PDB file of C-alpha atoms in Angstrom:
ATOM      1  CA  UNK A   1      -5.794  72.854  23.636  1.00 48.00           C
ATOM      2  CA  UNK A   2      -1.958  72.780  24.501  1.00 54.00           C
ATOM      3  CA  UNK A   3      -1.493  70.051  21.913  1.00 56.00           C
ATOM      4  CA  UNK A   4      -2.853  72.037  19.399  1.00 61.00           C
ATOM      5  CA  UNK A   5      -0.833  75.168  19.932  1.00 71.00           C
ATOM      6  CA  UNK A   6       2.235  72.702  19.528  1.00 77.00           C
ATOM      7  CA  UNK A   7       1.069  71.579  15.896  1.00 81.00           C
ATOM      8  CA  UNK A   8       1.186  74.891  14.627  1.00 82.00           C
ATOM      9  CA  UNK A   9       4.317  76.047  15.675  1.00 80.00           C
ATOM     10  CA  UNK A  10       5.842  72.777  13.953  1.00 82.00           C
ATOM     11  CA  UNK A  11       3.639  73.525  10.624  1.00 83.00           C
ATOM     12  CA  UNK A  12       5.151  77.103  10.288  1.00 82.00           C
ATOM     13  CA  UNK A  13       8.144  76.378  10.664  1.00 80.00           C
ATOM     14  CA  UNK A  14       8.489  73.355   8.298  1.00 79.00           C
ATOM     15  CA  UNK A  15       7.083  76.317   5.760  1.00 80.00           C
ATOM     16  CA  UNK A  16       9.664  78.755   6.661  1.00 79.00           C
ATOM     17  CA  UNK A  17      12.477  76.109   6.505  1.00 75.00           C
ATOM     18  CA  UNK A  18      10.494  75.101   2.756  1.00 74.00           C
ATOM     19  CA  UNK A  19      11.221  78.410   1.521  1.00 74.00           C
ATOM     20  CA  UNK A  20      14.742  78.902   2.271  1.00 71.00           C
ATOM     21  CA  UNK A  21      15.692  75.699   0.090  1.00 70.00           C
ATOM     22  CA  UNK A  22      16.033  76.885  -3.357  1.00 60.00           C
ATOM     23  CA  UNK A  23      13.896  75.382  -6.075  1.00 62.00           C
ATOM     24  CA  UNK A  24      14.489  72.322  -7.255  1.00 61.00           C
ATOM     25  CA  UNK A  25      13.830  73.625 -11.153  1.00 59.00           C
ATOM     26  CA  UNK A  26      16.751  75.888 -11.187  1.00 58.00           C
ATOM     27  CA  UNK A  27      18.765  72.679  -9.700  1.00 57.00           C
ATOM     28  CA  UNK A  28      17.538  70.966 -13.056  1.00 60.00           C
ATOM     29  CA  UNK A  29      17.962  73.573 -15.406  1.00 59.00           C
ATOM     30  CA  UNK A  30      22.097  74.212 -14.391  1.00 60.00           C
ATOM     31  CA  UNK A  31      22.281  70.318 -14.419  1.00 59.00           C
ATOM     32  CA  UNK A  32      21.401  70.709 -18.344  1.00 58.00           C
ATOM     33  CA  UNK A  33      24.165  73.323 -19.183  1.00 57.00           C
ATOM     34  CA  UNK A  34      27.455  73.533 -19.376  1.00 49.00           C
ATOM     35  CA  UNK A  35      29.871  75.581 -17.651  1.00 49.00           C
ATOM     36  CA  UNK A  36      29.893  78.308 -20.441  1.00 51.00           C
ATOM     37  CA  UNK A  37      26.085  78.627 -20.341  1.00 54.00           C
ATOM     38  CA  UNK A  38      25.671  75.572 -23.760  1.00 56.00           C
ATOM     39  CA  UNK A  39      23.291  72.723 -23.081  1.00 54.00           C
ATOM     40  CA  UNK A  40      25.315  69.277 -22.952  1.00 55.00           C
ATOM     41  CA  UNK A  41      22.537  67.577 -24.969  1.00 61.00           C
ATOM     42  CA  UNK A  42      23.013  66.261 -28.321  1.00 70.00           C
ATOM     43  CA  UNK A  43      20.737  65.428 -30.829  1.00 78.00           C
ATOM     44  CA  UNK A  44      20.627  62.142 -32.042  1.00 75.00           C
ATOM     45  CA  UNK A  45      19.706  60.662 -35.192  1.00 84.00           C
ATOM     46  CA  UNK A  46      16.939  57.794 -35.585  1.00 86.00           C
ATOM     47  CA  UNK A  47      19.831  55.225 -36.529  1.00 88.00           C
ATOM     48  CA  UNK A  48      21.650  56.609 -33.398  1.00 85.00           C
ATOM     49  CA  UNK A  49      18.352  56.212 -31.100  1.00 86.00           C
ATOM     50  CA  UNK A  50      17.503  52.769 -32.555  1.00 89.00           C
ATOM     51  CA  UNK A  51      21.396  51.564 -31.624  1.00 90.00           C
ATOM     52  CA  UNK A  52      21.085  52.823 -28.240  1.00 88.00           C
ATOM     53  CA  UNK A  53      17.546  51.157 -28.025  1.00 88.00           C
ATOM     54  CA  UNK A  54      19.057  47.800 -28.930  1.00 91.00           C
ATOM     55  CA  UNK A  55      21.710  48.199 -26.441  1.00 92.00           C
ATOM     56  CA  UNK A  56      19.848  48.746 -23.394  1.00 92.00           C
ATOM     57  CA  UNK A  57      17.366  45.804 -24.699  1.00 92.00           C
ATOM     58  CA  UNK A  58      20.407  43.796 -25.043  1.00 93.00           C
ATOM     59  CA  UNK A  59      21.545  44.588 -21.349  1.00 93.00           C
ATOM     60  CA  UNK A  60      18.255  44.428 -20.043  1.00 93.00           C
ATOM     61  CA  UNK A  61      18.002  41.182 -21.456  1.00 94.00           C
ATOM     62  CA  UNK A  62      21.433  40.426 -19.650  1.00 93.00           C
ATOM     63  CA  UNK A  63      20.724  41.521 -16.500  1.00 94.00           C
ATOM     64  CA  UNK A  64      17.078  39.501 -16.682  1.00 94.00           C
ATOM     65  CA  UNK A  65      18.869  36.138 -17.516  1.00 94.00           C
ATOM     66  CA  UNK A  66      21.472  36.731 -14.226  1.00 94.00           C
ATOM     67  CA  UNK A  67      18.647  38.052 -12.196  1.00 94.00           C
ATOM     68  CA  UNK A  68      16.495  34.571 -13.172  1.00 94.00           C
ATOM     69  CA  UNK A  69      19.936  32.002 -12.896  1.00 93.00           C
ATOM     70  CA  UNK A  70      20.761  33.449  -9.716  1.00 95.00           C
ATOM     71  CA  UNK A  71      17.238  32.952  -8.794  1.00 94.00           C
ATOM     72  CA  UNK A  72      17.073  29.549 -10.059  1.00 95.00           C
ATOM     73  CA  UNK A  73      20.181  28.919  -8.207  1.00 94.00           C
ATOM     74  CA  UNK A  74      19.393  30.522  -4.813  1.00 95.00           C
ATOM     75  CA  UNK A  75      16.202  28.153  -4.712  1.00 94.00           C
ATOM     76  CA  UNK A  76      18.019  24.952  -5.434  1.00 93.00           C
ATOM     77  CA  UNK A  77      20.032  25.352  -3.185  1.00 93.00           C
ATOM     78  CA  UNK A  78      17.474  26.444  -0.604  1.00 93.00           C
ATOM     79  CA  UNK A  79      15.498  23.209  -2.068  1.00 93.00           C
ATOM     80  CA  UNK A  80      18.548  20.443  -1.213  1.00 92.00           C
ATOM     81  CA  UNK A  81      19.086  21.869   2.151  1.00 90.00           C
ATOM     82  CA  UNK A  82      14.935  21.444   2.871  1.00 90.00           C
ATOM     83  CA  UNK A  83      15.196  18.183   1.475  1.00 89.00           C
ATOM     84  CA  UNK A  84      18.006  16.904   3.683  1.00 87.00           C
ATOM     85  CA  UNK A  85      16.174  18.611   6.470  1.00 85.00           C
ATOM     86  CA  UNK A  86      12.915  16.605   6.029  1.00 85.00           C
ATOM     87  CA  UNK A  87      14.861  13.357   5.037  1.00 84.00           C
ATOM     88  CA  UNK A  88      17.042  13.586   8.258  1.00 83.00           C
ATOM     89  CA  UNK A  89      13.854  14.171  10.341  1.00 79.00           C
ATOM     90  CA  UNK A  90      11.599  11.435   8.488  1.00 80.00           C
ATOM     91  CA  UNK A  91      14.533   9.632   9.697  1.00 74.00           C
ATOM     92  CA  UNK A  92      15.047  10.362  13.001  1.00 79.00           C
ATOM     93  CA  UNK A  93      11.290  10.190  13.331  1.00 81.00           C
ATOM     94  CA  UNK A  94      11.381   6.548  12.252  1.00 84.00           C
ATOM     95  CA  UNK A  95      13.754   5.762  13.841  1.00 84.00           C
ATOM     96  CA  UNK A  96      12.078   7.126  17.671  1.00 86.00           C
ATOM     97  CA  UNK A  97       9.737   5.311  16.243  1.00 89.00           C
ATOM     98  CA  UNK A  98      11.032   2.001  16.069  1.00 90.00           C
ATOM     99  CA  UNK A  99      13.064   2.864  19.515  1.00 90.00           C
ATOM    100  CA  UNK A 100       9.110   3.614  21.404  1.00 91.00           C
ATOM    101  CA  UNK A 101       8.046   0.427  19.844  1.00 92.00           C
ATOM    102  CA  UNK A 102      10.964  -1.816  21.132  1.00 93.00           C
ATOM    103  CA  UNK A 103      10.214  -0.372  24.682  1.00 93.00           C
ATOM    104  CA  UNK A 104       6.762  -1.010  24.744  1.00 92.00           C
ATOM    105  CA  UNK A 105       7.557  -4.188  23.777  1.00 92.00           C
ATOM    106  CA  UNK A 106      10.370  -4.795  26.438  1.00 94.00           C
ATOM    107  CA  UNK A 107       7.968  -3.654  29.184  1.00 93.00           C
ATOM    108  CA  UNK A 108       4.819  -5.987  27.478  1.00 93.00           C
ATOM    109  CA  UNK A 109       7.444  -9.239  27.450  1.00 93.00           C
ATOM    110  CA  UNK A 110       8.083  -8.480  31.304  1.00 94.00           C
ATOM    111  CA  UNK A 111       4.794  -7.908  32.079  1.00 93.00           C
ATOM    112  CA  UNK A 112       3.806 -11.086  30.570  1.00 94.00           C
ATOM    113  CA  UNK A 113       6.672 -12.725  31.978  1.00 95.00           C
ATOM    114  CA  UNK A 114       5.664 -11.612  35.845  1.00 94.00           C
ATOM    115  CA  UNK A 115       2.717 -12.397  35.329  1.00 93.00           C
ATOM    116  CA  UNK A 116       3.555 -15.966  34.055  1.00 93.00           C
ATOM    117  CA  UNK A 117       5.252 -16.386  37.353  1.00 94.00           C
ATOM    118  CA  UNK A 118       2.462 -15.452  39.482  1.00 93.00           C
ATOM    119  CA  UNK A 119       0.263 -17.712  37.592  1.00 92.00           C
ATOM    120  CA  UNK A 120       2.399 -20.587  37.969  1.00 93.00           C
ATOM    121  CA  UNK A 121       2.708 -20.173  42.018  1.00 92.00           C
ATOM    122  CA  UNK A 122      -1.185 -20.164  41.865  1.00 89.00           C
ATOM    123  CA  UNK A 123      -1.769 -16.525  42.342  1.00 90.00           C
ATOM    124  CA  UNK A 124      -4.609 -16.039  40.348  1.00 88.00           C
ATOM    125  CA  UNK A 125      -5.655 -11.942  41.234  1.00 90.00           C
ATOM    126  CA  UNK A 126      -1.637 -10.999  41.052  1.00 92.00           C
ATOM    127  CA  UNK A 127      -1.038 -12.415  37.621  1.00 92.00           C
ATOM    128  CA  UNK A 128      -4.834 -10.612  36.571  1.00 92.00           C
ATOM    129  CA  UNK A 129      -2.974  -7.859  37.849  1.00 94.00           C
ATOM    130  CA  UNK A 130       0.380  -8.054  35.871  1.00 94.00           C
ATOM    131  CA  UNK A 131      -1.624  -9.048  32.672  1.00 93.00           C
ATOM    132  CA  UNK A 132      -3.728  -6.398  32.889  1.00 93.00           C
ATOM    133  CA  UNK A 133      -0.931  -4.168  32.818  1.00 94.00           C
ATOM    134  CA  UNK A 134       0.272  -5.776  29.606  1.00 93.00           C
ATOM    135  CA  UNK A 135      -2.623  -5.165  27.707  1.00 92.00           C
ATOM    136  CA  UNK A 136      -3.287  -1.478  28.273  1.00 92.00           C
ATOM    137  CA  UNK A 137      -0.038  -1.882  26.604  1.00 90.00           C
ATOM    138  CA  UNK A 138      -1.061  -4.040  23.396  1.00 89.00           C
ATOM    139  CA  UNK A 139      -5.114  -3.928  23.833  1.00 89.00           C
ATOM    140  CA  UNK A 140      -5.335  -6.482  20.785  1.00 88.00           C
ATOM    141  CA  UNK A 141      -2.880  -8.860  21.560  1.00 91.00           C
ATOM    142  CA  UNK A 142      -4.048 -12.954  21.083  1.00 91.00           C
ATOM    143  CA  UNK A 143      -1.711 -14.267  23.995  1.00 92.00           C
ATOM    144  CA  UNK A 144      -1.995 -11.769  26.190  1.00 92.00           C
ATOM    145  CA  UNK A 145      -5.919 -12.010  26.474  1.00 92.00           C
ATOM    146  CA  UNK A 146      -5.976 -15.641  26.395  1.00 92.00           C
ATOM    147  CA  UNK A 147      -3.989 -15.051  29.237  1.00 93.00           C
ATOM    148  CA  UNK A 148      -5.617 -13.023  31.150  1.00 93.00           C
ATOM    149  CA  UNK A 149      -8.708 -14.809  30.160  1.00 92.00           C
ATOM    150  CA  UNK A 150      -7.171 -18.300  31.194  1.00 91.00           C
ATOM    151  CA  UNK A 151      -6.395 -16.140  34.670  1.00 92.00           C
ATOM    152  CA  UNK A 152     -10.196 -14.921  35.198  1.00 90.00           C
ATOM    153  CA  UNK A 153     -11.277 -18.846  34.759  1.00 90.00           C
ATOM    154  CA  UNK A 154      -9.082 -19.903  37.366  1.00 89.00           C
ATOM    155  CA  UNK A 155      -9.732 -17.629  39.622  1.00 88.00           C
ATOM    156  CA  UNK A 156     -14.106 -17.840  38.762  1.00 86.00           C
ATOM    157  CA  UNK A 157     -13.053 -21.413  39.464  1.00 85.00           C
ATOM    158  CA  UNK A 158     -11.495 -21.391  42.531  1.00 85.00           C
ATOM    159  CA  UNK A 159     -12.603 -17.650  44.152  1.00 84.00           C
ATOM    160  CA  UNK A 160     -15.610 -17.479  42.658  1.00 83.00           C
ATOM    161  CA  UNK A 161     -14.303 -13.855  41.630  1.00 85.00           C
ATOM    162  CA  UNK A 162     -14.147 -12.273  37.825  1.00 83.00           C
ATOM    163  CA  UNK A 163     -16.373 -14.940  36.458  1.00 85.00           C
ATOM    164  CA  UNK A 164     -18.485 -12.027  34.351  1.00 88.00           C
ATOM    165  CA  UNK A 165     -15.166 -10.712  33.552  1.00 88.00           C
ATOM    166  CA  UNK A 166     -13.819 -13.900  31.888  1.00 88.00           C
ATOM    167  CA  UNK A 167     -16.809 -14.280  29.803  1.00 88.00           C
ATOM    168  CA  UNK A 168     -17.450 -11.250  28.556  1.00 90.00           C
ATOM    169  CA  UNK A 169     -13.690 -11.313  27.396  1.00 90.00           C
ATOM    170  CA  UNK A 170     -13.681 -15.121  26.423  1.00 89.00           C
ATOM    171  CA  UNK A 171     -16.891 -13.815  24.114  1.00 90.00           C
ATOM    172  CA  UNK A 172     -14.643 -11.209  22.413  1.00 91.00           C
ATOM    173  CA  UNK A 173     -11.768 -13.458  21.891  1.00 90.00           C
ATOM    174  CA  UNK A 174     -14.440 -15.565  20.264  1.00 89.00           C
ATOM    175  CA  UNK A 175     -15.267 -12.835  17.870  1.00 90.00           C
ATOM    176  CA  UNK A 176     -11.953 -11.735  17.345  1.00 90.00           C
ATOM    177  CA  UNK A 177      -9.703 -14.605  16.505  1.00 89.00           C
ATOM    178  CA  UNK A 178     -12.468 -17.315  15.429  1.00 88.00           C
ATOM    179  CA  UNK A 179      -8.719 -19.331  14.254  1.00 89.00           C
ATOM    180  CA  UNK A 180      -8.453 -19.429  17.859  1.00 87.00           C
ATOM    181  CA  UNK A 181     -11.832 -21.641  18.728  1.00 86.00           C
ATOM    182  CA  UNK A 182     -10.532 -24.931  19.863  1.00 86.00           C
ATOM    183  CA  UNK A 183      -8.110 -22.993  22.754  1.00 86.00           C
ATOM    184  CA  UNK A 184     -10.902 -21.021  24.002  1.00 85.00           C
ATOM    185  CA  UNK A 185     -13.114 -23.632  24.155  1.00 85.00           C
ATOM    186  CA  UNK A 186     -10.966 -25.211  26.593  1.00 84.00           C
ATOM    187  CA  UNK A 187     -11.328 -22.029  28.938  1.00 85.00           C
ATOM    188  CA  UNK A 188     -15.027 -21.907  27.875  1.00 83.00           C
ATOM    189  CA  UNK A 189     -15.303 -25.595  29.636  1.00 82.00           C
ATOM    190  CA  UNK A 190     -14.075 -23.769  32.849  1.00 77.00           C
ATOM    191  CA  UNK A 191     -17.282 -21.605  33.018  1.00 75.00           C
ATOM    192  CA  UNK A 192     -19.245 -23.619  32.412  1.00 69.00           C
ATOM    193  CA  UNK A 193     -21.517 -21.782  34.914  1.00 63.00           C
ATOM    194  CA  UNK A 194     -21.461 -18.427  33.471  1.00 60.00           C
ATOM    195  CA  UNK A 195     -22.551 -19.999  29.712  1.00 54.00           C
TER     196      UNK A 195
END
């Protein structure tokens, strides 16, 4: 109820202050005349009116063929700075890239390398352990799962431990590098109690 009390009083006056302004058509119609009371109007002539049509073609046509070079010029420029953008980050990217890579293979070669060590000493579940490690890192590496294969037959061999292990990997390698038969038939020999 109170708001709409408000709304009213704001309506009338917006339609008292509307009639104090004067009207806009006696605005126009002094606009037209001179000061003495003549109207500042010519007439023109067709030649006239055709002239004056030809010069606002003319400068629309100028004013079209800035408008469209400063257009084409704005997006070129807006264009080379996108394409340095995405060449500096296709670079970048690349090279992050290459840097990931390089540390995944730093941390594979140690891996490999303690775990090389361990088999050496004879320590067949602590090199399983190491080359494990390295091939969550590259899951389809050749030497890394004949070593870790190689690791499961010694240890089947000697601790009776990971025997189903080494098979079912030793059967993978099979199917996976077949160029590889004559190694991993040398492992193969070693279980000979799981074939």
């Amino acid at each position: 109820m109170l708001g709409g009390e408000s709304i009213r009083g704001v309506i009338s006056s917006l339609r008292n202050n509307e009639t104090l302004l004067r009207s806009k058509v006696l605005l126009e119609k002094e606009n037209l005349k001179d000061t003495e009371g003549k109207s500042s109007l010519k007439k023109a002539s067709e030649e006239e009116i055709q002239q004056i049509g030809k010069k606002i073609r003319k400068e629309n046509r100028k004013e079209k063929k800035i408008l469209i070079g400063i257009a084409i010029l704005i997006t070129s420029v807006f264009t080379y700075f996108t394409i340095n953008v995405i060449r500096q980050n296709t670079v970048d990217t690349e090279s992050i890239e290459i840097l990931k890579f390089q540390e995944k293979e730093n941390e594979f070669l140690i891996l490999i390398e303690k775990g090389d060590e361990w088999f050496e000493k004879g320590k067949w579940s602590n090199s399983v352990f190491y080359y494990e490690q390295a091939k969550e890192v590259f899951q389809k590496n050749y030497e890394i799962n004949y070593r870790l294969v190689r690791s499961y037959s010694f240890q089947c061999e000697s601790e009776f431990k990971n025997c189903h292990k080494a098979k079912e990997l030793l059967d993978k390698l099979f199917f996976m590098f077949p160029d590889k038969e004559k190694e991993l038939l040398e492992i193969k020999e070693k279980l000979e109690y799981e074939y």
